[in-house]
PDB file of C-alpha atoms in Angstrom:
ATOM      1  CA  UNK A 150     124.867  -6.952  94.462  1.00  0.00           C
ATOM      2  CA  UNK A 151     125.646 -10.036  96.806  1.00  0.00           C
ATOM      3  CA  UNK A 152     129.444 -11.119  95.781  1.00  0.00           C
ATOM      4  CA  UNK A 153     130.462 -14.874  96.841  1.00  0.00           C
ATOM      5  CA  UNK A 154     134.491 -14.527  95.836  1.00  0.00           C
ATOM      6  CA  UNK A 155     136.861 -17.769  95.626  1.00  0.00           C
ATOM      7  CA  UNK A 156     134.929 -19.325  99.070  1.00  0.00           C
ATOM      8  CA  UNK A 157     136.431 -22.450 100.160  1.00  0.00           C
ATOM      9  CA  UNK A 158     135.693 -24.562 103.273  1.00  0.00           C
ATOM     10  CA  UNK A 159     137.026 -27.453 104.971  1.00  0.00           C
ATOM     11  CA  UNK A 160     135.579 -29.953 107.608  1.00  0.00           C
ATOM     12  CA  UNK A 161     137.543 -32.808 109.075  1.00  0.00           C
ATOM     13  CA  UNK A 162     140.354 -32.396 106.804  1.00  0.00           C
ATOM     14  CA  UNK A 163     138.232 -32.734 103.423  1.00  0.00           C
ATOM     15  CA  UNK A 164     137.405 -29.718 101.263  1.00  0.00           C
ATOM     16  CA  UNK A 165     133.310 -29.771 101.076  1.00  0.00           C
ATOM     17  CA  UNK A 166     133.647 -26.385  98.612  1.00  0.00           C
ATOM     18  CA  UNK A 167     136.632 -24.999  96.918  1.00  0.00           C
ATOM     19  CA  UNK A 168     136.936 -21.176  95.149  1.00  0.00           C
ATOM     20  CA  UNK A 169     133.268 -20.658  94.583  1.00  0.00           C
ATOM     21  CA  UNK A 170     132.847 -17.679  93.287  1.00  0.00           C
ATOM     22  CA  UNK A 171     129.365 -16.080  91.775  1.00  0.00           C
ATOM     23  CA  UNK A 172     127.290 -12.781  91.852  1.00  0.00           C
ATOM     24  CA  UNK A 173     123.753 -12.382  92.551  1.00  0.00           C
ATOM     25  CA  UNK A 174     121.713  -9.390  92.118  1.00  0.00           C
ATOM     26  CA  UNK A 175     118.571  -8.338  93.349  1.00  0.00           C
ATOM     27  CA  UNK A 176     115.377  -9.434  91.073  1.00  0.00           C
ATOM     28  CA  UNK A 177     117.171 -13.149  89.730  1.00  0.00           C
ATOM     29  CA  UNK A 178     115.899 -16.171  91.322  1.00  0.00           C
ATOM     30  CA  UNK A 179     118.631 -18.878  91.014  1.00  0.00           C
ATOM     31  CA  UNK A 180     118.583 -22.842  91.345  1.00  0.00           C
ATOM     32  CA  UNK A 181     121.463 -24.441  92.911  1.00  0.00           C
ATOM     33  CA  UNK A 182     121.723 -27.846  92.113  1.00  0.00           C
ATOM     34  CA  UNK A 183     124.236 -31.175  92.705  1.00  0.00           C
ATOM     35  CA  UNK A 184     124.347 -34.402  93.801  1.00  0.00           C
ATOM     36  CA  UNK A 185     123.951 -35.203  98.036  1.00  0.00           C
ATOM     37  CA  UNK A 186     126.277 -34.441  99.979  1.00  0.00           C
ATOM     38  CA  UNK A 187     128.424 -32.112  97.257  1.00  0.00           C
ATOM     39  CA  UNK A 188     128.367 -28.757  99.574  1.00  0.00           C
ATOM     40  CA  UNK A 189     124.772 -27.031  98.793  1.00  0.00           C
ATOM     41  CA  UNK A 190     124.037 -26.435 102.298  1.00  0.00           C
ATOM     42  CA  UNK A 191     128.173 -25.694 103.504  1.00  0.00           C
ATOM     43  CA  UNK A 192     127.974 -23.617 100.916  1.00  0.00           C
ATOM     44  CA  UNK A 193     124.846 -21.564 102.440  1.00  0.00           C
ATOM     45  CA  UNK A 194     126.328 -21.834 106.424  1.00  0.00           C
ATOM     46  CA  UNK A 195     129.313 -20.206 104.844  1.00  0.00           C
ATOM     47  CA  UNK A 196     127.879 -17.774 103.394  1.00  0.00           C
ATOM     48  CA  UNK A 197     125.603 -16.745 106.119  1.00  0.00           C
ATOM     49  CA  UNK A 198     128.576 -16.932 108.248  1.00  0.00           C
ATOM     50  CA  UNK A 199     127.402 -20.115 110.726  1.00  0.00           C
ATOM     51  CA  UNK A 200     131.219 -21.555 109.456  1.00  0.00           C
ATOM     52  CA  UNK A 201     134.009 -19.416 108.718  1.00  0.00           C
ATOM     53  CA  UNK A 202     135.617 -20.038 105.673  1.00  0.00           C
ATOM     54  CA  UNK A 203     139.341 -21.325 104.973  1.00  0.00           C
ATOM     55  CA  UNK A 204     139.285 -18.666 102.651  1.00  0.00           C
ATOM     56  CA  UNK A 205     137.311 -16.519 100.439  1.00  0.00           C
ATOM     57  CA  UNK A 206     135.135 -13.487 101.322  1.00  0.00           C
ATOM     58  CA  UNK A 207     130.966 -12.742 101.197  1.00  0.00           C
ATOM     59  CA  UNK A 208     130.212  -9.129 100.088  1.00  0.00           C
ATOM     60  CA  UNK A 209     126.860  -6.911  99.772  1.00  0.00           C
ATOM     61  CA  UNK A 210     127.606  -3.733  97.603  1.00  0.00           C
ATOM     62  CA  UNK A 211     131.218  -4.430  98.611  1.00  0.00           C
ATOM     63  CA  UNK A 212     130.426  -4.244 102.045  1.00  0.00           C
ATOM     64  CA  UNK A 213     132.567  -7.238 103.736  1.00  0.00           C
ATOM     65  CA  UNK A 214     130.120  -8.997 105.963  1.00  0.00           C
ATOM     66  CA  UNK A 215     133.179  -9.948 107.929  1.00  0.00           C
ATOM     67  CA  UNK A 216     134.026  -6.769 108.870  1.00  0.00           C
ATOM     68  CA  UNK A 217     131.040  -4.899 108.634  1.00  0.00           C
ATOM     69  CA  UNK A 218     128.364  -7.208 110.366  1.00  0.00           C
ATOM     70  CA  UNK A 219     125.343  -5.841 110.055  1.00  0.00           C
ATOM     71  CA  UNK A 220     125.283  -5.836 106.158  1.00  0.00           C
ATOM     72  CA  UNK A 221     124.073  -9.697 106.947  1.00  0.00           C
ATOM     73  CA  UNK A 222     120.741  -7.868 107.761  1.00  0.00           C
ATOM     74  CA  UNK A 223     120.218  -8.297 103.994  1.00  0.00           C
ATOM     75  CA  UNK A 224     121.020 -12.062 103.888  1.00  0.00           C
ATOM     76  CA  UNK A 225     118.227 -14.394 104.978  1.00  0.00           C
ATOM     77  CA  UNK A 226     119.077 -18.204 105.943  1.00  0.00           C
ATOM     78  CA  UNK A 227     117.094 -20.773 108.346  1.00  0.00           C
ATOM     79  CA  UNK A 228     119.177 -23.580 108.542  1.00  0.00           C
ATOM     80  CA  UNK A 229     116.747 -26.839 108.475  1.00  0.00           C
ATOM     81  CA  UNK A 230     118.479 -28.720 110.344  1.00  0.00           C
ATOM     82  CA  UNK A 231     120.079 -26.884 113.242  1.00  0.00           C
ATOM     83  CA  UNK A 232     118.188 -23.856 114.217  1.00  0.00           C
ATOM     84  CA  UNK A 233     116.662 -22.406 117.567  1.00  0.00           C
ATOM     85  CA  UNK A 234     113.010 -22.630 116.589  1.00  0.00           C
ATOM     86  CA  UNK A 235     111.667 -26.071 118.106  1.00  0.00           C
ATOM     87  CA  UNK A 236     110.548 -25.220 121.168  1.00  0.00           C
ATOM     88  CA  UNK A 237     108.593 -22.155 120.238  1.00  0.00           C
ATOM     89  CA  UNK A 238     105.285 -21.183 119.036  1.00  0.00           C
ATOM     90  CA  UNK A 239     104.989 -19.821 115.622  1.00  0.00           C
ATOM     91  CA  UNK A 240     103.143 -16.699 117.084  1.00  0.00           C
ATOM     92  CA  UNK A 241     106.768 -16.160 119.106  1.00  0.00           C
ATOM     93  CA  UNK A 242     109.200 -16.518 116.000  1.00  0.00           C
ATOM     94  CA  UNK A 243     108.608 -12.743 114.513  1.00  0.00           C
ATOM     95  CA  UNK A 244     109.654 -11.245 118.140  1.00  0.00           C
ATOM     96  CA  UNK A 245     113.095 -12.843 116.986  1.00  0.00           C
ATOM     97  CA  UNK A 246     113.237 -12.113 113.652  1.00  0.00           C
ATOM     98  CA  UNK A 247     112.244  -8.895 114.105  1.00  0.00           C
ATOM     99  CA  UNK A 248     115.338  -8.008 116.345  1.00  0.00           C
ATOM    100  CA  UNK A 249     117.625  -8.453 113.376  1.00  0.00           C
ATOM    101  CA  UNK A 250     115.206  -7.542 109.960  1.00  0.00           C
ATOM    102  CA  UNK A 251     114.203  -4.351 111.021  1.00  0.00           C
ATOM    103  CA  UNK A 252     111.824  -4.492 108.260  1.00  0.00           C
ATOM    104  CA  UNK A 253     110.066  -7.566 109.420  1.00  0.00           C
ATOM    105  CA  UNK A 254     106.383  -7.444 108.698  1.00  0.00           C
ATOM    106  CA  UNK A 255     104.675  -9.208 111.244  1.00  0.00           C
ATOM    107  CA  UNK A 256     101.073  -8.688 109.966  1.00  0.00           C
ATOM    108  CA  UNK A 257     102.149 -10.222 106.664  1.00  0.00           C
ATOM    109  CA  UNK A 258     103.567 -13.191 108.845  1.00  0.00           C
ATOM    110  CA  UNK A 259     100.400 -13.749 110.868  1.00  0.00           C
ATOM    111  CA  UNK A 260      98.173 -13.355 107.204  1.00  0.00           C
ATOM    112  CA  UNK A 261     100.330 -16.133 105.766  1.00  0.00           C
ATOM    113  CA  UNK A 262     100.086 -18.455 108.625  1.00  0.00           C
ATOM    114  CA  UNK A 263      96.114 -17.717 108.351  1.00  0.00           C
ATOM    115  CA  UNK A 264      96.200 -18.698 104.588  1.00  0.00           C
ATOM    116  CA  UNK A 265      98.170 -21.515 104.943  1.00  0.00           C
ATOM    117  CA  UNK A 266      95.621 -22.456 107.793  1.00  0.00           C
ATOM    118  CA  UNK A 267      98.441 -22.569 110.502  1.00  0.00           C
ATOM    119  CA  UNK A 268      97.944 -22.669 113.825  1.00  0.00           C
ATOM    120  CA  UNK A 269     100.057 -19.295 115.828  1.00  0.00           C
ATOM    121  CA  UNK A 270      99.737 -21.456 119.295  1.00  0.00           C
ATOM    122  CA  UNK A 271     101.478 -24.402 117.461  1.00  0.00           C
ATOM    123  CA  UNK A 272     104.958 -25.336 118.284  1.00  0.00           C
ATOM    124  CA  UNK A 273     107.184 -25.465 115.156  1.00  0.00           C
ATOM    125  CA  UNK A 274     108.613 -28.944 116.400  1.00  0.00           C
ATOM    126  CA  UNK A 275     105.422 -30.388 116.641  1.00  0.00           C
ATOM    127  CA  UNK A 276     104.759 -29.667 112.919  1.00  0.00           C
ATOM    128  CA  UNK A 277     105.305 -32.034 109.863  1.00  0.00           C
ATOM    129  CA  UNK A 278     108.597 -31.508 108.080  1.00  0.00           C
ATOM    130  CA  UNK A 279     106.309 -30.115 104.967  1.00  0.00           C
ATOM    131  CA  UNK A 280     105.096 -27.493 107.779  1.00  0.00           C
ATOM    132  CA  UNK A 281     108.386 -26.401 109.011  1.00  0.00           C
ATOM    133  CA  UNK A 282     109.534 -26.000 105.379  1.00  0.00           C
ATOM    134  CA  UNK A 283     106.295 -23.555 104.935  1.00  0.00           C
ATOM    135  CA  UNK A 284     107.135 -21.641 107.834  1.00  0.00           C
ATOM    136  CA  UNK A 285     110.419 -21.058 106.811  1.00  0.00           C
ATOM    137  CA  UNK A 286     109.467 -19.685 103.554  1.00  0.00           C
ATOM    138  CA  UNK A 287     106.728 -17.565 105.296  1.00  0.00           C
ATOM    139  CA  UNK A 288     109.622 -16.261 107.455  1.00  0.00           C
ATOM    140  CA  UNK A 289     111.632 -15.740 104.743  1.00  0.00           C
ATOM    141  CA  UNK A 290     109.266 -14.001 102.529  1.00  0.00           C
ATOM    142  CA  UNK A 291     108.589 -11.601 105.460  1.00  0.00           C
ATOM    143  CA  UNK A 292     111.805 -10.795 106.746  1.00  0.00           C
ATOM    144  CA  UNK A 293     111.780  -8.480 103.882  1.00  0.00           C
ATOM    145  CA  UNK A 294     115.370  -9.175 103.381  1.00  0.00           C
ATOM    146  CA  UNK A 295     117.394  -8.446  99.800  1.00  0.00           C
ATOM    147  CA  UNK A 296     118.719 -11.467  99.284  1.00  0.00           C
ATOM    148  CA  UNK A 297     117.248 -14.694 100.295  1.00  0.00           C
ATOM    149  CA  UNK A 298     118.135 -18.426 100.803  1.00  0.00           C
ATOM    150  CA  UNK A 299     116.185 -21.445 100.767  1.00  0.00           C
ATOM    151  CA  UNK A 300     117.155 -25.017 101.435  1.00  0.00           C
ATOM    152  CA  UNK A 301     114.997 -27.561  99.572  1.00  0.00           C
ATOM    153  CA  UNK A 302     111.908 -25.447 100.438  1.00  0.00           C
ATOM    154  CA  UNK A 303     109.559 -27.541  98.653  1.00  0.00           C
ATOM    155  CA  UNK A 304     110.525 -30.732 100.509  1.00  0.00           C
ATOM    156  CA  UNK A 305     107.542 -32.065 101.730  1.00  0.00           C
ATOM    157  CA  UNK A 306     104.413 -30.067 100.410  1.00  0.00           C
ATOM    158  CA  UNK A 307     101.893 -30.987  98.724  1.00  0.00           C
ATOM    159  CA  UNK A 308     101.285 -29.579  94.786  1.00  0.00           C
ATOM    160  CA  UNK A 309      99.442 -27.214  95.610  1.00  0.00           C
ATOM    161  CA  UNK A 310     101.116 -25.496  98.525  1.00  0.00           C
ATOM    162  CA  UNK A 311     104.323 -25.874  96.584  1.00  0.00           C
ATOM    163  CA  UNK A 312     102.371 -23.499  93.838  1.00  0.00           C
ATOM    164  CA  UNK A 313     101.511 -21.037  95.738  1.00  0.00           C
ATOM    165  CA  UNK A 314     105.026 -20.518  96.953  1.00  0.00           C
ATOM    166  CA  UNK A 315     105.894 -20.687  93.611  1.00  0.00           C
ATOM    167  CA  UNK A 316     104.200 -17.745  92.887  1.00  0.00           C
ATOM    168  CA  UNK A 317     104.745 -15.904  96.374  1.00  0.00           C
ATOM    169  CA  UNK A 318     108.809 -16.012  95.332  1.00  0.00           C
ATOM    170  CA  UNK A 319     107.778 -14.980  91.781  1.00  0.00           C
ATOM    171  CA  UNK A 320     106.109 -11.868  92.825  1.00  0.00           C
ATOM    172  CA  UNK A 321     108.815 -11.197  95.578  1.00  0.00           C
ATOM    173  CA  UNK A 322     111.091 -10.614  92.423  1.00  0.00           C
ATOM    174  CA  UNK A 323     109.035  -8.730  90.194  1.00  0.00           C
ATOM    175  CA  UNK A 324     109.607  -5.410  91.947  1.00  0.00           C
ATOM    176  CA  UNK A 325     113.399  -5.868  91.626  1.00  0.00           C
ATOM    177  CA  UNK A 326     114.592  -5.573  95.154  1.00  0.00           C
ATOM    178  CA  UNK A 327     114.757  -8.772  96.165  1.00  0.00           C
ATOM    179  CA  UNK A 328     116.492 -12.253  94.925  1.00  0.00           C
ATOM    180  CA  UNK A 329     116.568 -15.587  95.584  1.00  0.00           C
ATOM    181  CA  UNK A 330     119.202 -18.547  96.025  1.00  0.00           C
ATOM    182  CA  UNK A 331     117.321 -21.438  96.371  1.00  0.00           C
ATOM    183  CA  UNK A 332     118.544 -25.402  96.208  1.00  0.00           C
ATOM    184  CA  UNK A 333     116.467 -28.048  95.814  1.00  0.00           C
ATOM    185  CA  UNK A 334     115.908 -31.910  94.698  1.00  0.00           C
ATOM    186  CA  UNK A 335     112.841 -31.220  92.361  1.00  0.00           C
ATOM    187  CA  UNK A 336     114.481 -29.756  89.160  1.00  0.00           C
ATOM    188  CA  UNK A 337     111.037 -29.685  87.429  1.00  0.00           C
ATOM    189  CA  UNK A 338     110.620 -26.960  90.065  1.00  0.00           C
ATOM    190  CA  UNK A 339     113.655 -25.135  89.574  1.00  0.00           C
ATOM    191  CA  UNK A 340     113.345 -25.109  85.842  1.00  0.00           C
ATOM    192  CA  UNK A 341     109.907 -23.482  86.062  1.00  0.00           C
ATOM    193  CA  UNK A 342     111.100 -20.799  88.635  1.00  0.00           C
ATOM    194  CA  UNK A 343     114.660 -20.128  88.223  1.00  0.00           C
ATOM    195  CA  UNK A 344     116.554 -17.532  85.874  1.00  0.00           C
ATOM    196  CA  UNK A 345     120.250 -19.215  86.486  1.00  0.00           C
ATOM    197  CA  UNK A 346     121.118 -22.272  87.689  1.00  0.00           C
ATOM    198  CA  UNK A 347     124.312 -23.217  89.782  1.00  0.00           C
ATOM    199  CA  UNK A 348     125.598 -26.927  89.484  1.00  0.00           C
ATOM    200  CA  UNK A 349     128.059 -27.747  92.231  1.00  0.00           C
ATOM    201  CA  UNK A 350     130.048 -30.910  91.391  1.00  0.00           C
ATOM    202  CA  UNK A 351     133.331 -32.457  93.472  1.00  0.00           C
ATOM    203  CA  UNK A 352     132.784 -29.409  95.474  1.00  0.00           C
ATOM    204  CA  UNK A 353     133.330 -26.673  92.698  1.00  0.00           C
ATOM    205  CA  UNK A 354     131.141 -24.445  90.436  1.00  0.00           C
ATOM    206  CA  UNK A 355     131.284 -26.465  87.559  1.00  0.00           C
ATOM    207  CA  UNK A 356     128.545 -24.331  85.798  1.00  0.00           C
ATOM    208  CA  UNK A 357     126.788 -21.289  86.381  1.00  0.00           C
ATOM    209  CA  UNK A 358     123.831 -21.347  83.475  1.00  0.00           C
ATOM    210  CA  UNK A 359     121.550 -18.969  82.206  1.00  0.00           C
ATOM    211  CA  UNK A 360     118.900 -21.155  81.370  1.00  0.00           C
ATOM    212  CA  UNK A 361     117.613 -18.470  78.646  1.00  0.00           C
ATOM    213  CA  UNK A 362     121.047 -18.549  77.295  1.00  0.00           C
ATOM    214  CA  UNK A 363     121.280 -22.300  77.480  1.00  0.00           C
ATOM    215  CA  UNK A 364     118.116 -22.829  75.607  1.00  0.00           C
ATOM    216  CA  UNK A 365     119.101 -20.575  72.588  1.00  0.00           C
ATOM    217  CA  UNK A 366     122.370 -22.235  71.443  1.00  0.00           C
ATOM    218  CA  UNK A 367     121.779 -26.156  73.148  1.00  0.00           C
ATOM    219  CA  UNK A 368     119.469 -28.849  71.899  1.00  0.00           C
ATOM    220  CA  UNK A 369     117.890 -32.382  72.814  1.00  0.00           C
ATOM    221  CA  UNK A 370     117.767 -34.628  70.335  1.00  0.00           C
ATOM    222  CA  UNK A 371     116.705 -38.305  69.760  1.00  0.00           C
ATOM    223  CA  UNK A 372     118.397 -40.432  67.700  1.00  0.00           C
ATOM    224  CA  UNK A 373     118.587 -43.974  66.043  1.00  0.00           C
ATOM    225  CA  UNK A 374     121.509 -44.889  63.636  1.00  0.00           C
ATOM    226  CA  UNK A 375     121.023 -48.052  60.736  1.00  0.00           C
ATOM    227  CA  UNK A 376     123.956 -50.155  62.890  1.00  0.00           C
ATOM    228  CA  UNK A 377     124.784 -50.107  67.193  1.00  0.00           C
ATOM    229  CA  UNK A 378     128.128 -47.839  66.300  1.00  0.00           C
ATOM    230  CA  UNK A 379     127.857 -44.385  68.075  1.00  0.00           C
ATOM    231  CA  UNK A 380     129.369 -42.053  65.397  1.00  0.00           C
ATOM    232  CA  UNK A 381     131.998 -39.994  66.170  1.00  0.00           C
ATOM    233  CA  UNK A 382     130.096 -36.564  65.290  1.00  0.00           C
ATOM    234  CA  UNK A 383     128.129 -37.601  68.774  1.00  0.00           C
ATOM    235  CA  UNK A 384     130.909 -38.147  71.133  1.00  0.00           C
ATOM    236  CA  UNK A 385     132.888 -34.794  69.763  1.00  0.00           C
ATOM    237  CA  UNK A 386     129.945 -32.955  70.234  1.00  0.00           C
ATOM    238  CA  UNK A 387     127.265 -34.251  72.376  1.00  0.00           C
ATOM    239  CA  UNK A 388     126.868 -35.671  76.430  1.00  0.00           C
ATOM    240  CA  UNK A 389     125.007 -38.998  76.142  1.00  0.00           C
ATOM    241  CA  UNK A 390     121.918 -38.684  78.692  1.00  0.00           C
ATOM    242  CA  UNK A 391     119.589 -41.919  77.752  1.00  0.00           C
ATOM    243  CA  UNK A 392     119.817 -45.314  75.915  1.00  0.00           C
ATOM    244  CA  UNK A 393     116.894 -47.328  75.253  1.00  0.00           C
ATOM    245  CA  UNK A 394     118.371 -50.088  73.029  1.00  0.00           C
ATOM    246  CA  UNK A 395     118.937 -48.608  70.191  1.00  0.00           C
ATOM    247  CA  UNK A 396     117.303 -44.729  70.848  1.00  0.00           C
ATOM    248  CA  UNK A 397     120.160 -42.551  71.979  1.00  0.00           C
ATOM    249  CA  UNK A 398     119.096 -38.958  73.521  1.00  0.00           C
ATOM    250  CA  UNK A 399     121.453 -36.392  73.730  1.00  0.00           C
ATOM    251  CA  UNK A 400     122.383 -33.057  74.523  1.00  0.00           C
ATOM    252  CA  UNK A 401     124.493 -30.991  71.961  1.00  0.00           C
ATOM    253  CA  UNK A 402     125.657 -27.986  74.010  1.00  0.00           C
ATOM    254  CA  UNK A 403     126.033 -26.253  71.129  1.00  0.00           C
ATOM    255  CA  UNK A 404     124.127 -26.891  68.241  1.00  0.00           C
ATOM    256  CA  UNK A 405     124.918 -24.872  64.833  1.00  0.00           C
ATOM    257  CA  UNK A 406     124.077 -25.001  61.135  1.00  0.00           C
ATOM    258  CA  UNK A 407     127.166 -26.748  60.364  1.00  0.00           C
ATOM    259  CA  UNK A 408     126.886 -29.296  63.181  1.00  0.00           C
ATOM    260  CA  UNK A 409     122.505 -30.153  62.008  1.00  0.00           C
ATOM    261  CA  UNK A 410     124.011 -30.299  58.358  1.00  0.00           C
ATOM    262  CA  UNK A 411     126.756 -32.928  59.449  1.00  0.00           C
ATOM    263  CA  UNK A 412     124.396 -34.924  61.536  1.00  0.00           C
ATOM    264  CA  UNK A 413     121.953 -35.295  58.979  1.00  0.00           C
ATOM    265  CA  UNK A 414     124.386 -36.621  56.588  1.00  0.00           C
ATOM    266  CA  UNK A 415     124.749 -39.172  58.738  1.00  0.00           C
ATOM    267  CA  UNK A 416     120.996 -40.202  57.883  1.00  0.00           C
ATOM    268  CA  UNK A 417     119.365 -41.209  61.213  1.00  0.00           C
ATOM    269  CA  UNK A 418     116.907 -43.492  60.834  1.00  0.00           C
ATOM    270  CA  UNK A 419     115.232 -41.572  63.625  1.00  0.00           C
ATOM    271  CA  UNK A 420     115.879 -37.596  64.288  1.00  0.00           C
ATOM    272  CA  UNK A 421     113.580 -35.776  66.831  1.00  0.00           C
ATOM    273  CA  UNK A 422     113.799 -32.864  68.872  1.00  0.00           C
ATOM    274  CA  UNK A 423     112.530 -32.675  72.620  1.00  0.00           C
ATOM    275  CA  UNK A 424     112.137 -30.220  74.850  1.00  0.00           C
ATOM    276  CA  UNK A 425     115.700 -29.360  77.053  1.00  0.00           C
ATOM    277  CA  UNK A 426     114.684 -29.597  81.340  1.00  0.00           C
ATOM    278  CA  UNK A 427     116.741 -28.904  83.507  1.00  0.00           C
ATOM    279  CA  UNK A 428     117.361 -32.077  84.394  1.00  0.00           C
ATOM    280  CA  UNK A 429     118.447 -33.163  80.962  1.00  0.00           C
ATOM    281  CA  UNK A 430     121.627 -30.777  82.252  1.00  0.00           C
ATOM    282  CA  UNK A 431     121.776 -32.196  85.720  1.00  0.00           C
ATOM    283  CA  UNK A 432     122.117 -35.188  83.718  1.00  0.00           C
ATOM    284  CA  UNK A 433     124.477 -34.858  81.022  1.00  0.00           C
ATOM    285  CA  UNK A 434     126.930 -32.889  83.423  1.00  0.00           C
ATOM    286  CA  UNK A 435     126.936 -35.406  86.562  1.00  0.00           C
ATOM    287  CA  UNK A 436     125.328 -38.814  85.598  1.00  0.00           C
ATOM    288  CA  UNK A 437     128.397 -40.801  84.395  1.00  0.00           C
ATOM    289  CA  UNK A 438     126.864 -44.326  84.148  1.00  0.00           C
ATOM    290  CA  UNK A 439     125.011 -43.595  80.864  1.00  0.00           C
ATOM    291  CA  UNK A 440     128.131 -41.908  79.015  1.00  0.00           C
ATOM    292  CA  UNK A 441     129.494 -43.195  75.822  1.00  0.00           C
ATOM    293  CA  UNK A 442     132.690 -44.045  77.864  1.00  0.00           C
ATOM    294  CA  UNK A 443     130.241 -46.686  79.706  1.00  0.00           C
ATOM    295  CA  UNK A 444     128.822 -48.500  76.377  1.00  0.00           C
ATOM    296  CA  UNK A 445     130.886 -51.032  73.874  1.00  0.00           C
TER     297      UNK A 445
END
């Protein structure tokens, strides 16, 4: 198990994360999600120790990586926008990688670039930014590493490519010896791929979700009420995530017997439930400008 314990780091005087703490085991892919600019990437230098933290520790099996180095074998991180690969070719970058993941399969590497219908005498600067992103995830994939970070690795691609990694990082998993941490802007694809999701807001952990979990006790509803006066029932209970003059949708974190019986006493004029996304979280847990705070 990868342990991230009460990590905090500062730059220029400001706290970009603060005590984030979380476990991740081989075999779960999870989504880390928050607004720009609210630590995702820090969060991933730190732990793949490119900044040293103010405080807080990054374990493997309770191995410090700190003070016993070469447990970070078993961490894998390109950072996208600082890293050494530019001026090489892509047939150069496994003699690299290699040095450090002993378990680097280069003939998987050179199969995946022929799939993907990449060039090996190509420079990786030369290629488009949906390129680079492939190559890192081809990297990634065979560095054979345990645990595994991506940074918005679907930025760029088209459908289709983004698919098939899709379903690369799904059968990665299936074996149980590998896992994935993996941020990105397209929740549509985190919520098809991801077991937990991490939401980072004013650079804390504000949630750490088990989407199965989630999905068993919350629910999505849309509403519409006979006059414009938000009952009380809905702000004790609910985040606000939608109005559309007079259609409300909301998310009831946790919806029970007794809370359907009150709400339907209420008699909605309209009372449907929709499917909960991931974004419909993302939403009621960080967009402030449609809360019932905001509306008369």
């Amino acid at each position: 198990m990868l342990r991230v314990s009460k990590l905090s780091k500062t730059i220029d005087h400001r706290a970009i994360i603060e005590d984030i703490s979380f476990d991740w085991q081989p075999g779960e892919i999870m989504g880390l999600v928050g607004r720009n600019g609210v630590g995702k990437t820090t969060l991933f230098r730190t732990m793949s120790r490119q900044y040293l933290p103010e405080s807080g520790r990054v374990t493997i099996d309770d191995h410090d990586l700190v003070r016993e180095p070469l447990y970070q074998r078993q961490l894998f991180f390109i950072d996208t926008q600082y890293n050494f690969l530019g001026n090489y070719r892509l047939r150069e970058l496994p003699d690299f990688y290699s040095l450090v993941y002993t378990g680097f399969d280069q003939q998987r590497y050179r199969d995946l670039l022929a799939h993907f219908k990449l060039d090996p005498q190509d420079q990786y600067r030369r290629l488009s930014k949906g390129m680079r992103a492939l190559v890192n995830v081809i990297l990634a994939l065979t560095s054979n590493a345990t645990y595994i970070i991506l940074d918005e690795p679907f930025d760029g691609l088209d459908v289709i490519v983004r698919e098939n990694i899709a379903s690369m990082v799904i059968d990665e998993v299936a074996d149980q010896t590998k896992g994935f941490l993996i941020s990105s802007h397209d929740l549509n694809e985190l919520d098809g791929l991801s077991d937990r999701v991490l939401l980072l807001k004013d650079s804390r952990l504000a949630h750490d979700y088990n989407l199965e979990d989630v999905r068993a006790k919350a629910k999505k509803v849309q509403l519409v009420f006979k006059d414009k006066q938000i009952p009380a029932l809905l702000k004790d209970n609910s985040q606000l995530i939608r109005v559309s003059g007079r259609v409300l949708v909301v998310v009831f974190p946790d919806y029970t017997a007794d809370l359907d019986q009150q709400l339907r006493a209420l008699q909605p004029v309209l009372f449907e439930e929709l499917p909960l996304t991931l974004e419909d979280l993302f939403r009621a847990n960080l967009a402030t400008d449609t809360g019932y705070q905001m509306m008369k």
